[in-house]
Amino acid sequence: MTNSWTDIKNTDLVIVMGGNAAEAHPCGFKWVTEAKAHRAAKLIVVDPRFTRTAAVSDYYAPIRPGTDIAWLMGMIRWMIENDKVHWEYVRNFTNAAFIVKDEFGWQDGLFTGYDPATRDYDRSSWDYVIGEDGFAETDPTLENPRCVWQLLKAHVDVYTPEMVERITGTPADQFLHIAEMIGETSAPDKTMTSMYALGWTQHTKGSQNIRGMAMLQLILGNIGVMGGGMNALRGHSNIQGLTDMGLMSNLLTGYLSMPTEAETDYATYMSTREFKPLRPNQTSYWQNYSKFMVSFMKAMWGDAAQAENDWAYHYLPKLDVPNYDVLRMFELMNQGQVNLYFCQGFNPLMAFPNRAKLTSALSKLKLLVTIDPLETETARFWENHGEYNDVDPASIQTEVLQLPSTCFAEDEGSLTNSGRWLQWHWPGVSPPGDAKLDTWIMSQIFLRVRELYRQEGGSFPDPILNLSWEYEDENDPTPQELAMEINGRALSAVSDPNNPGATLLEAGQQVKNFTELKDDGSTMCGCWIYSGCWNVDGNNMARRDNSDPSGLGVYQNWTWSWPVNRRILYNRASCDLEGRPYDADRMLIEWDGERWVGNDVPDIGVTSRPEEVGPFIMNPEGTSRLFARGMMRDGPFPTHMEPFESPMANVFNAEMRGNPVARVFESDVADLGTSEEFPYVGTSYRLTEHFHFWTKHNKVNAALQPQFFVEISEELAAEKGITKGGWVRVWNKRASIRAVAVVTKRIKPLICDGKPVHVVGVPLHWGFTGVAKKGYGPNSLTVFIGDANIETPESKAFLVNIEPAEEPVA
Ligand SMILES: Nc1nc2c(c(=O)[nH]1)N[C@H]1C(S)=C(S)[C@@H](COP(=O)(O)OP(=O)(O)OC[C@H]3O[C@@H](n4cnc5c(=O)[nH]c(N)nc54)[C@H](O)[C@@H]3O)O[C@H]1N2
Ligand SMILES: Nc1nc2c(c(=O)[nH]1)N[C@H]1C(S)=C(S)[C@@H](COP(=O)(O)OP(=O)(O)OC[C@H]3O[C@@H](n4cnc5c(=O)[nH]c(N)nc54)[C@H](O)[C@@H]3O)O[C@H]1N2
Ligand SMILES: [Mo]
């Protein structure tokens, strides 16, 4: 989230599109209720289904799964056409004025530089014109035909309301009604918040869906202000923490990036991470990259990391492909290239696409180790369940070890919520039976592996033997010790740059925050963005002061949020060029003539002059990006792409299937079906009464939602002779499953390209372990293809067929 949960109460308009917050985030959704009750805020929901969020909305519109880009580009077009633009914001705080290279263009659904042989783009033309002074050229009048603003106008021109209706199935009159509502928030003192989750991410162009809304929000001036922002509603309680702490295969902690094979030494690695400002006076905060990176390597390897050995840079693994996401890992496993798989807190057999492929992949392992409080389907993948599942347990060699772990309610530590708040928690109960803390289990594995390296050597033992492991009990690092290591400390005395001769930090002292980190080896820090969470003031994550002096839901002293306790990112953008808040009633910060003061930690230097330094300090431009230079693999603007399995061809290019640079493996292409065989659009989602695959182990939840079902419209039921509560078979090339049919008015056929499109809704939660009835969920049916940028599987749009069926034999 750019903003926070509590800030949602400050909004004028909520759009829930690509999520279903009332059901999947019922606690957080109360802040929408607050905004409606106290500010008369309005709620818009755009979803293929009339959800429980839609039930309390002011306006609902349906949409065909996987078509949000067309909708959002159409919305941007309408804003421009109707002058619903926050001009001052667009001119000063976005890259609208930047001039783009002449070579850049778009045609037939593709940007310049596409190579079908590699299924990838040469992105060199997707860049600014750089002048002789080394700065990007701009045209503040926004009239130059090669400036971002003019290119954007041309790019969205094709997305008329009629085109939006043709692609998305949202009737043009409903689309226009929503446009009027959204357009009002272009006023400097009006704002909209975007709340989204998987309805946007789980597509092969998921990242571009989100960019589409981010661009709309920028044009309206709704980023960096109270009640605005792009608010990703995270899933598991610590999924924000997962990406922050570098659990993505292409990331280290704090969004530092993993080195690649070509970056053989530290100087080469740093050469592409210099982040020289692209405009005069800009902060370009990543210029501090080496301080965070060296401090990270010092945290990893302590004394073994020295200037002479590039801070042990050669210990870091180097990527030979862009990343090792879950899809790639299972693909390699299925090719027989993986022997051992540690599966910790993850149930991929239920959660990832194409169960048959996953089963086959797991069958090729030598050893599968699960670390989980529950017995998962993944741990029992070799069992045969369901009449359409033909696993032969006798032919499977994989040995499975299940290590029982504790769960969040039984351990101590911090969880990072969607709003970037690190909240400390304490155990509620003692772990049952043999269950052990994850940290204890991982320590045991590490200590034993290290011992083996000590005794037997190995091809490259150094990173393991030299790993810094300075805990009082090496068997059991405490959450306090780990949190302090993540915050960082001085390893030797650090002198004060502002006060010659004085000492800033004594050796061993916790750093205040990342501004004190150095790249000379005198500091260490496990995760720079978390630096400040446990400093000289102690454990800031355990703060529980719920006072809120401004009354605006800032809660500055409740727990701690990254970075540096800032609650709303890009908050500089809430003020004009003189530093005056656009909305005095929702003042975040303001310029008092000498410094920034107010209700939040300013996002730029406290004394940086408002007319000089731009709010988007992480970008070398100092501005936000309507044109995404060098960061998106599939285009600098979002362009409409169909799902890989779709009821209609791409209107711009009938030959183009899905996202042309999506994560696709050759072997999965044969498993794709067409709309002739499989005419209906499948989509998947969660229910309030269950949490993924855990709660089916609980009798109360199992009774609340006892049975796997699919949802279809009354029209489709009539067409197919399906009765309410009757059994159906749902199938495609990858699987065939049976479920009870829920026939509902909540799903209606859509008209796309002049033809009716029926949606089949498949909820997520049933499997074959636990106390609930068996059921096989959507992931027997989903496609094993992922987003081009982040590799999230396309779980929200696939094709199926459906017919009445007999009840399956148990
Ligand atoms: N009770 C409960 N709460 C949960 C969870 C749970 O299992 N149970 N899981 C948690 C986790 S890990 C996560 S990630 C979050 C997920 O939170 P959400 O993303 O809100 O949850 P989903 O039910 O997957 O909802 C996605 C919604 O998107 C709609 N949708 C599908 N395709 C499209 C599309 O192409 N465009 C648009 N506009 N909408 C589309 C679906 O109809 C559905 O209503 O929920 C979290 N909260
Ligand atoms: N078709 C389709 N597929 C989807 C989705 C969808 O909407 N549609 N949603 C996707 C999303 S967003 C998600 S997040 C995934 C969810 O997929 P998973 O994350 O695989 O599902 P969970 O059941 O939450 O599995 C987490 C496991 O962690 C265990 N666990 C809990 N606490 C601890 C702990 O402290 N330590 C350890 N070691 N284990 C613990 C639980 O017992 C559980 O078995 O599913 C994805 N798959
Ligand atoms: Mo999730």
mmCIF file of C-alpha atoms in Angstrom, residues 457-748:
data_model
loop_
_atom_site.group_PDB
_atom_site.id
_atom_site.type_symbol
_atom_site.label_atom_id
_atom_site.label_comp_id
_atom_site.label_asym_id
_atom_site.label_seq_id
_atom_site.Cartn_x
_atom_site.Cartn_y
_atom_site.Cartn_z
ATOM 1 C CA GLY A 457 34.718 -29.775 2.595
ATOM 2 C CA GLY A 458 32.886 -29.277 -0.675
ATOM 3 C CA SER A 459 33.193 -27.393 -3.913
ATOM 4 C CA PHE A 460 32.438 -23.973 -2.358
ATOM 5 C CA PRO A 461 32.081 -24.160 1.426
ATOM 6 C CA ASP A 462 32.962 -20.510 2.198
ATOM 7 C CA PRO A 463 29.474 -18.903 2.123
ATOM 8 C CA ILE A 464 28.198 -21.566 4.540
ATOM 9 C CA LEU A 465 31.254 -21.751 6.810
ATOM 10 C CA ASN A 466 31.537 -17.963 7.069
ATOM 11 C CA LEU A 467 27.854 -17.183 7.494
ATOM 12 C CA SER A 468 27.529 -14.801 10.425
ATOM 13 C CA TRP A 469 25.695 -16.702 13.174
ATOM 14 C CA GLU A 470 26.151 -14.694 16.337
ATOM 15 C CA TYR A 471 23.294 -15.739 18.573
ATOM 16 C CA GLU A 472 23.461 -16.434 22.265
ATOM 17 C CA ASP A 473 22.118 -19.939 21.691
ATOM 18 C CA GLU A 474 23.162 -20.917 18.188
ATOM 19 C CA ASN A 475 20.440 -23.567 18.176
ATOM 20 C CA ASP A 476 17.719 -21.069 18.783
ATOM 21 C CA PRO A 477 18.117 -17.468 17.552
ATOM 22 C CA THR A 478 15.537 -15.325 19.334
ATOM 23 C CA PRO A 479 13.131 -13.000 17.492
ATOM 24 C CA GLN A 480 14.732 -10.110 19.414
ATOM 25 C CA GLU A 481 18.198 -10.980 18.139
ATOM 26 C CA LEU A 482 16.927 -11.365 14.579
ATOM 27 C CA ALA A 483 15.004 -8.087 14.646
ATOM 28 C CA MET A 484 18.047 -6.201 15.958
ATOM 29 C CA GLU A 485 20.184 -7.697 13.196
ATOM 30 C CA ILE A 486 17.594 -6.648 10.623
ATOM 31 C CA ASN A 487 17.655 -3.078 12.016
ATOM 32 C CA GLY A 488 21.454 -2.943 11.819
ATOM 33 C CA ARG A 489 24.242 -1.677 14.040
ATOM 34 C CA ALA A 490 27.711 -0.162 13.938
ATOM 35 C CA LEU A 491 30.506 -2.722 13.736
ATOM 36 C CA SER A 492 33.153 -0.134 14.581
ATOM 37 C CA ALA A 493 32.906 3.477 15.751
ATOM 38 C CA VAL A 494 31.279 5.725 13.108
ATOM 39 C CA SER A 495 32.208 9.411 13.035
ATOM 40 C CA ASP A 496 29.575 12.101 12.599
ATOM 41 C CA PRO A 497 29.702 13.604 9.073
ATOM 42 C CA ASN A 498 27.990 16.793 10.295
ATOM 43 C CA ASN A 499 30.199 17.279 13.321
ATOM 44 C CA PRO A 500 33.902 16.639 12.585
ATOM 45 C CA GLY A 501 35.719 14.850 15.385
ATOM 46 C CA ALA A 502 32.513 13.679 17.070
ATOM 47 C CA THR A 503 31.345 10.067 17.169
ATOM 48 C CA LEU A 504 27.948 9.262 15.674
ATOM 49 C CA LEU A 505 27.822 5.626 16.716
ATOM 50 C CA GLU A 506 29.878 3.540 19.125
ATOM 51 C CA ALA A 507 30.898 0.079 17.996
ATOM 52 C CA GLY A 508 27.975 -2.259 18.663
ATOM 53 C CA GLN A 509 25.372 0.512 18.820
ATOM 54 C CA GLN A 510 22.085 0.050 16.941
ATOM 55 C CA VAL A 511 21.747 2.474 14.003
ATOM 56 C CA LYS A 512 18.895 4.970 14.287
ATOM 57 C CA ASN A 513 17.747 4.193 10.750
ATOM 58 C CA PHE A 514 19.206 3.618 7.270
ATOM 59 C CA THR A 515 20.480 7.179 6.955
ATOM 60 C CA GLU A 516 23.323 6.093 9.257
ATOM 61 C CA LEU A 517 24.415 3.128 7.137
ATOM 62 C CA LYS A 518 27.847 3.191 5.456
ATOM 63 C CA ASP A 519 29.515 1.389 2.585
ATOM 64 C CA ASP A 520 32.949 1.233 4.244
ATOM 65 C CA GLY A 521 32.220 -1.856 6.329
ATOM 66 C CA SER A 522 31.596 0.026 9.565
ATOM 67 C CA THR A 523 27.872 -0.861 9.686
ATOM 68 C CA MET A 524 25.738 -3.935 9.107
ATOM 69 C CA CYS A 525 22.010 -4.146 8.380
ATOM 70 C CA GLY A 526 19.857 -7.138 7.432
ATOM 71 C CA CYS A 527 17.160 -5.163 5.587
ATOM 72 C CA TRP A 528 17.676 -1.462 5.019
ATOM 73 C CA ILE A 529 14.014 -0.476 4.641
ATOM 74 C CA TYR A 530 13.344 -2.024 8.076
ATOM 75 C CA SER A 531 16.188 -0.054 9.653
ATOM 76 C CA GLY A 532 14.655 1.940 12.499
ATOM 77 C CA CYS A 533 12.367 -0.876 13.642
ATOM 78 C CA TRP A 534 14.608 -1.676 16.646
ATOM 79 C CA ASN A 535 17.008 1.177 17.278
ATOM 80 C CA VAL A 536 18.292 3.059 20.338
ATOM 81 C CA ASP A 537 14.661 3.640 21.325
ATOM 82 C CA GLY A 538 14.145 -0.130 21.597
ATOM 83 C CA ASN A 539 11.543 -2.257 19.852
ATOM 84 C CA ASN A 540 9.457 0.302 17.959
ATOM 85 C CA MET A 541 7.297 -2.476 16.507
ATOM 86 C CA ALA A 542 5.917 -3.134 19.989
ATOM 87 C CA ARG A 543 4.670 0.441 20.436
ATOM 88 C CA ARG A 544 0.994 0.489 21.307
ATOM 89 C CA ASP A 545 0.140 4.195 21.621
ATOM 90 C CA ASN A 546 -3.140 4.641 19.771
ATOM 91 C CA SER A 547 -3.359 8.410 20.128
ATOM 92 C CA ASP A 548 -4.089 10.248 16.887
ATOM 93 C CA PRO A 549 -3.709 14.008 17.480
ATOM 94 C CA SER A 550 -4.802 15.034 13.960
ATOM 95 C CA GLY A 551 -7.820 12.725 14.048
ATOM 96 C CA LEU A 552 -6.834 11.648 10.523
ATOM 97 C CA GLY A 553 -5.969 8.053 11.264
ATOM 98 C CA VAL A 554 -2.190 8.539 11.175
ATOM 99 C CA TYR A 555 -1.435 6.786 14.505
ATOM 100 C CA GLN A 556 2.205 7.856 14.320
ATOM 101 C CA ASN A 557 3.194 6.068 17.539
ATOM 102 C CA TRP A 558 1.316 2.843 17.023
ATOM 103 C CA THR A 559 3.913 0.250 16.052
ATOM 104 C CA TRP A 560 6.369 1.314 13.290
ATOM 105 C CA SER A 561 6.072 1.439 9.521
ATOM 106 C CA TRP A 562 8.733 1.348 6.857
ATOM 107 C CA PRO A 563 10.424 3.494 5.685
ATOM 108 C CA VAL A 564 11.399 5.618 8.747
ATOM 109 C CA ASN A 565 7.892 5.402 10.194
ATOM 110 C CA ARG A 566 6.399 7.158 7.141
ATOM 111 C CA ARG A 567 2.696 6.330 6.915
ATOM 112 C CA ILE A 568 1.884 7.645 3.430
ATOM 113 C CA LEU A 569 4.406 7.250 0.641
ATOM 114 C CA TYR A 570 5.119 10.142 -1.754
ATOM 115 C CA ASN A 571 3.472 12.527 0.734
ATOM 116 C CA ARG A 572 5.392 15.454 -0.793
ATOM 117 C CA ALA A 573 2.876 15.160 -3.656
ATOM 118 C CA SER A 574 0.077 16.301 -1.327
ATOM 119 C CA CYS A 575 1.365 19.881 -1.641
ATOM 120 C CA ASP A 576 1.761 22.319 -4.517
ATOM 121 C CA LEU A 577 5.030 23.836 -5.753
ATOM 122 C CA GLU A 578 5.030 26.317 -2.879
ATOM 123 C CA GLY A 579 4.599 23.478 -0.390
ATOM 124 C CA ARG A 580 0.966 24.299 0.442
ATOM 125 C CA PRO A 581 -1.344 21.301 0.977
ATOM 126 C CA TYR A 582 -3.812 20.785 -1.857
ATOM 127 C CA ASP A 583 -6.374 20.022 0.826
ATOM 128 C CA ALA A 584 -5.880 21.884 4.106
ATOM 129 C CA ASP A 585 -8.390 19.616 5.864
ATOM 130 C CA ARG A 586 -6.332 16.560 5.078
ATOM 131 C CA MET A 587 -2.901 18.034 5.678
ATOM 132 C CA LEU A 588 -0.129 15.483 5.683
ATOM 133 C CA ILE A 589 2.867 17.786 5.546
ATOM 134 C CA GLU A 590 3.517 21.432 4.593
ATOM 135 C CA TRP A 591 6.493 23.747 3.984
ATOM 136 C CA ASP A 592 6.911 26.387 6.680
ATOM 137 C CA GLY A 593 9.407 28.423 4.692
ATOM 138 C CA GLU A 594 12.417 26.520 5.993
ATOM 139 C CA ARG A 595 11.397 22.944 6.509
ATOM 140 C CA TRP A 596 8.629 20.418 6.045
ATOM 141 C CA VAL A 597 6.376 19.970 9.086
ATOM 142 C CA GLY A 598 3.068 18.200 9.715
ATOM 143 C CA ASN A 599 1.419 14.905 10.511
ATOM 144 C CA ASP A 600 3.722 12.475 8.689
ATOM 145 C CA VAL A 601 7.446 11.937 8.104
ATOM 146 C CA PRO A 602 8.125 13.860 4.855
ATOM 147 C CA ASP A 603 9.116 11.805 1.854
ATOM 148 C CA ILE A 604 11.877 14.204 0.808
ATOM 149 C CA GLY A 605 14.686 15.893 2.739
ATOM 150 C CA VAL A 606 13.213 17.969 5.582
ATOM 151 C CA THR A 607 14.886 21.079 4.165
ATOM 152 C CA SER A 608 14.568 20.216 0.443
ATOM 153 C CA ARG A 609 12.924 23.204 -1.218
ATOM 154 C CA PRO A 610 9.449 22.446 -2.592
ATOM 155 C CA GLU A 611 10.018 24.070 -5.982
ATOM 156 C CA GLU A 612 13.159 22.020 -6.602
ATOM 157 C CA VAL A 613 12.931 18.426 -5.430
ATOM 158 C CA GLY A 614 10.269 16.089 -6.833
ATOM 159 C CA PRO A 615 8.186 13.790 -4.627
ATOM 160 C CA PHE A 616 9.164 10.498 -6.250
ATOM 161 C CA ILE A 617 12.625 10.275 -4.750
ATOM 162 C CA MET A 618 13.232 6.627 -5.667
ATOM 163 C CA ASN A 619 13.040 7.491 -9.387
ATOM 164 C CA PRO A 620 16.035 9.299 -10.897
ATOM 165 C CA GLU A 621 13.486 11.561 -12.629
ATOM 166 C CA GLY A 622 12.106 12.810 -9.295
ATOM 167 C CA THR A 623 8.680 12.300 -10.883
ATOM 168 C CA SER A 624 6.324 9.371 -11.129
ATOM 169 C CA ARG A 625 6.056 7.501 -14.419
ATOM 170 C CA LEU A 626 3.111 7.532 -16.793
ATOM 171 C CA PHE A 627 5.578 5.956 -19.220
ATOM 172 C CA ALA A 628 7.452 3.153 -17.460
ATOM 173 C CA ARG A 629 11.034 3.505 -18.494
ATOM 174 C CA GLY A 630 13.017 0.292 -18.294
ATOM 175 C CA MET A 631 11.014 -1.476 -15.610
ATOM 176 C CA MET A 632 8.198 -3.441 -17.224
ATOM 177 C CA ARG A 633 9.019 -6.377 -19.470
ATOM 178 C CA ASP A 634 5.785 -6.142 -21.452
ATOM 179 C CA GLY A 635 5.508 -2.493 -22.324
ATOM 180 C CA PRO A 636 5.939 1.074 -21.058
ATOM 181 C CA PHE A 637 2.157 1.569 -21.285
ATOM 182 C CA PRO A 638 -0.423 -1.128 -20.511
ATOM 183 C CA THR A 639 -1.951 -2.492 -23.695
ATOM 184 C CA HIS A 640 -4.948 -4.832 -23.872
ATOM 185 C CA MET A 641 -3.984 -8.506 -23.949
ATOM 186 C CA GLU A 642 -6.422 -11.420 -23.769
ATOM 187 C CA PRO A 643 -5.977 -14.241 -21.256
ATOM 188 C CA PHE A 644 -4.177 -17.269 -22.738
ATOM 189 C CA GLU A 645 -7.488 -19.077 -22.748
ATOM 190 C CA SER A 646 -10.147 -16.635 -23.842
ATOM 191 C CA PRO A 647 -13.579 -16.642 -25.496
ATOM 192 C CA MET A 648 -12.462 -13.970 -27.972
ATOM 193 C CA ALA A 649 -9.431 -13.022 -30.043
ATOM 194 C CA ASN A 650 -7.420 -9.902 -29.284
ATOM 195 C CA VAL A 651 -9.180 -7.099 -31.199
ATOM 196 C CA PHE A 652 -5.825 -5.532 -32.107
ATOM 197 C CA ASN A 653 -4.132 -8.697 -33.292
ATOM 198 C CA ALA A 654 -6.067 -11.909 -33.793
ATOM 199 C CA GLU A 655 -2.846 -13.940 -33.948
ATOM 200 C CA MET A 656 -1.634 -12.830 -30.532
ATOM 201 C CA ARG A 657 -2.296 -15.314 -27.737
ATOM 202 C CA GLY A 658 -2.198 -13.963 -24.187
ATOM 203 C CA ASN A 659 0.656 -11.740 -23.146
ATOM 204 C CA PRO A 660 3.417 -12.144 -25.742
ATOM 205 C CA VAL A 661 6.167 -12.108 -23.074
ATOM 206 C CA ALA A 662 4.392 -14.139 -20.371
ATOM 207 C CA ARG A 663 6.080 -16.969 -18.471
ATOM 208 C CA VAL A 664 5.255 -19.914 -20.755
ATOM 209 C CA PHE A 665 6.914 -23.319 -20.916
ATOM 210 C CA GLU A 666 6.749 -25.229 -24.161
ATOM 211 C CA SER A 667 5.215 -28.321 -22.589
ATOM 212 C CA ASP A 668 2.147 -26.431 -21.356
ATOM 213 C CA VAL A 669 1.083 -25.048 -24.712
ATOM 214 C CA ALA A 670 -0.466 -28.358 -25.765
ATOM 215 C CA ASP A 671 -2.646 -28.219 -22.633
ATOM 216 C CA LEU A 672 -4.302 -24.978 -23.716
ATOM 217 C CA GLY A 673 -7.876 -25.229 -24.932
ATOM 218 C CA THR A 674 -9.955 -23.112 -27.301
ATOM 219 C CA SER A 675 -13.382 -21.568 -26.862
ATOM 220 C CA GLU A 676 -14.854 -23.969 -29.428
ATOM 221 C CA GLU A 677 -14.214 -26.881 -27.062
ATOM 222 C CA PHE A 678 -14.452 -24.955 -23.798
ATOM 223 C CA PRO A 679 -16.840 -22.029 -24.247
ATOM 224 C CA TYR A 680 -17.097 -20.752 -20.654
ATOM 225 C CA VAL A 681 -14.794 -18.476 -18.665
ATOM 226 C CA GLY A 682 -13.649 -19.982 -15.392
ATOM 227 C CA THR A 683 -12.531 -17.748 -12.538
ATOM 228 C CA SER A 684 -11.579 -18.507 -8.934
ATOM 229 C CA TYR A 685 -11.887 -16.767 -5.588
ATOM 230 C CA ARG A 686 -12.077 -17.199 -1.835
ATOM 231 C CA LEU A 687 -14.941 -17.270 0.658
ATOM 232 C CA THR A 688 -15.015 -15.460 4.001
ATOM 233 C CA GLU A 689 -15.770 -18.686 5.840
ATOM 234 C CA HIS A 690 -12.475 -20.354 4.882
ATOM 235 C CA PHE A 691 -8.823 -19.428 4.886
ATOM 236 C CA HIS A 692 -7.185 -21.240 1.976
ATOM 237 C CA PHE A 693 -6.593 -24.848 2.880
ATOM 238 C CA TRP A 694 -6.166 -24.500 6.661
ATOM 239 C CA THR A 695 -9.708 -24.086 7.902
ATOM 240 C CA LYS A 696 -11.037 -27.263 6.330
ATOM 241 C CA HIS A 697 -9.131 -28.890 9.208
ATOM 242 C CA ASN A 698 -11.449 -27.085 11.594
ATOM 243 C CA LYS A 699 -14.908 -28.526 12.284
ATOM 244 C CA VAL A 700 -16.630 -25.155 12.706
ATOM 245 C CA ASN A 701 -15.439 -23.793 9.359
ATOM 246 C CA ALA A 702 -16.033 -27.136 7.696
ATOM 247 C CA ALA A 703 -19.633 -26.954 8.870
ATOM 248 C CA LEU A 704 -20.053 -23.304 7.821
ATOM 249 C CA GLN A 705 -19.057 -24.008 4.214
ATOM 250 C CA PRO A 706 -19.247 -27.772 3.999
ATOM 251 C CA GLN A 707 -19.150 -28.494 0.313
ATOM 252 C CA PHE A 708 -17.195 -27.636 -2.794
ATOM 253 C CA PHE A 709 -19.424 -25.887 -5.326
ATOM 254 C CA VAL A 710 -19.297 -23.835 -8.503
ATOM 255 C CA GLU A 711 -21.408 -20.765 -9.241
ATOM 256 C CA ILE A 712 -23.192 -20.153 -12.545
ATOM 257 C CA SER A 713 -25.859 -17.803 -13.859
ATOM 258 C CA GLU A 714 -29.523 -18.733 -14.196
ATOM 259 C CA GLU A 715 -29.151 -18.299 -17.956
ATOM 260 C CA LEU A 716 -26.316 -20.821 -18.252
ATOM 261 C CA ALA A 717 -28.127 -23.236 -15.923
ATOM 262 C CA ALA A 718 -31.216 -23.076 -18.143
ATOM 263 C CA GLU A 719 -29.175 -23.521 -21.320
ATOM 264 C CA LYS A 720 -27.386 -26.582 -19.907
ATOM 265 C CA GLY A 721 -30.246 -28.128 -17.949
ATOM 266 C CA ILE A 722 -28.378 -27.670 -14.666
ATOM 267 C CA THR A 723 -30.454 -27.484 -11.509
ATOM 268 C CA LYS A 724 -29.780 -25.574 -8.314
ATOM 269 C CA GLY A 725 -27.925 -27.924 -5.969
ATOM 270 C CA GLY A 726 -27.489 -30.539 -8.692
ATOM 271 C CA TRP A 727 -24.151 -32.110 -9.551
ATOM 272 C CA VAL A 728 -22.111 -30.866 -12.488
ATOM 273 C CA ARG A 729 -18.926 -31.886 -14.225
ATOM 274 C CA VAL A 730 -16.517 -29.049 -15.066
ATOM 275 C CA TRP A 731 -13.654 -29.868 -17.370
ATOM 276 C CA ASN A 732 -11.008 -28.738 -19.788
ATOM 277 C CA LYS A 733 -7.866 -30.295 -21.271
ATOM 278 C CA ARG A 734 -6.094 -30.372 -17.906
ATOM 279 C CA ALA A 735 -8.698 -31.961 -15.668
ATOM 280 C CA SER A 736 -12.259 -32.862 -14.968
ATOM 281 C CA ILE A 737 -13.862 -32.261 -11.572
ATOM 282 C CA ARG A 738 -17.320 -32.589 -10.057
ATOM 283 C CA ALA A 739 -19.082 -30.066 -7.862
ATOM 284 C CA VAL A 740 -22.501 -29.005 -6.684
ATOM 285 C CA ALA A 741 -23.972 -26.159 -8.741
ATOM 286 C CA VAL A 742 -25.003 -22.904 -7.109
ATOM 287 C CA VAL A 743 -27.269 -21.184 -9.610
ATOM 288 C CA THR A 744 -27.272 -17.479 -8.830
ATOM 289 C CA LYS A 745 -28.335 -14.020 -9.958
ATOM 290 C CA ARG A 746 -24.935 -12.794 -8.753
ATOM 291 C CA ILE A 747 -23.380 -13.891 -12.024
ATOM 292 C CA LYS A 748 -24.870 -12.648 -15.276
#
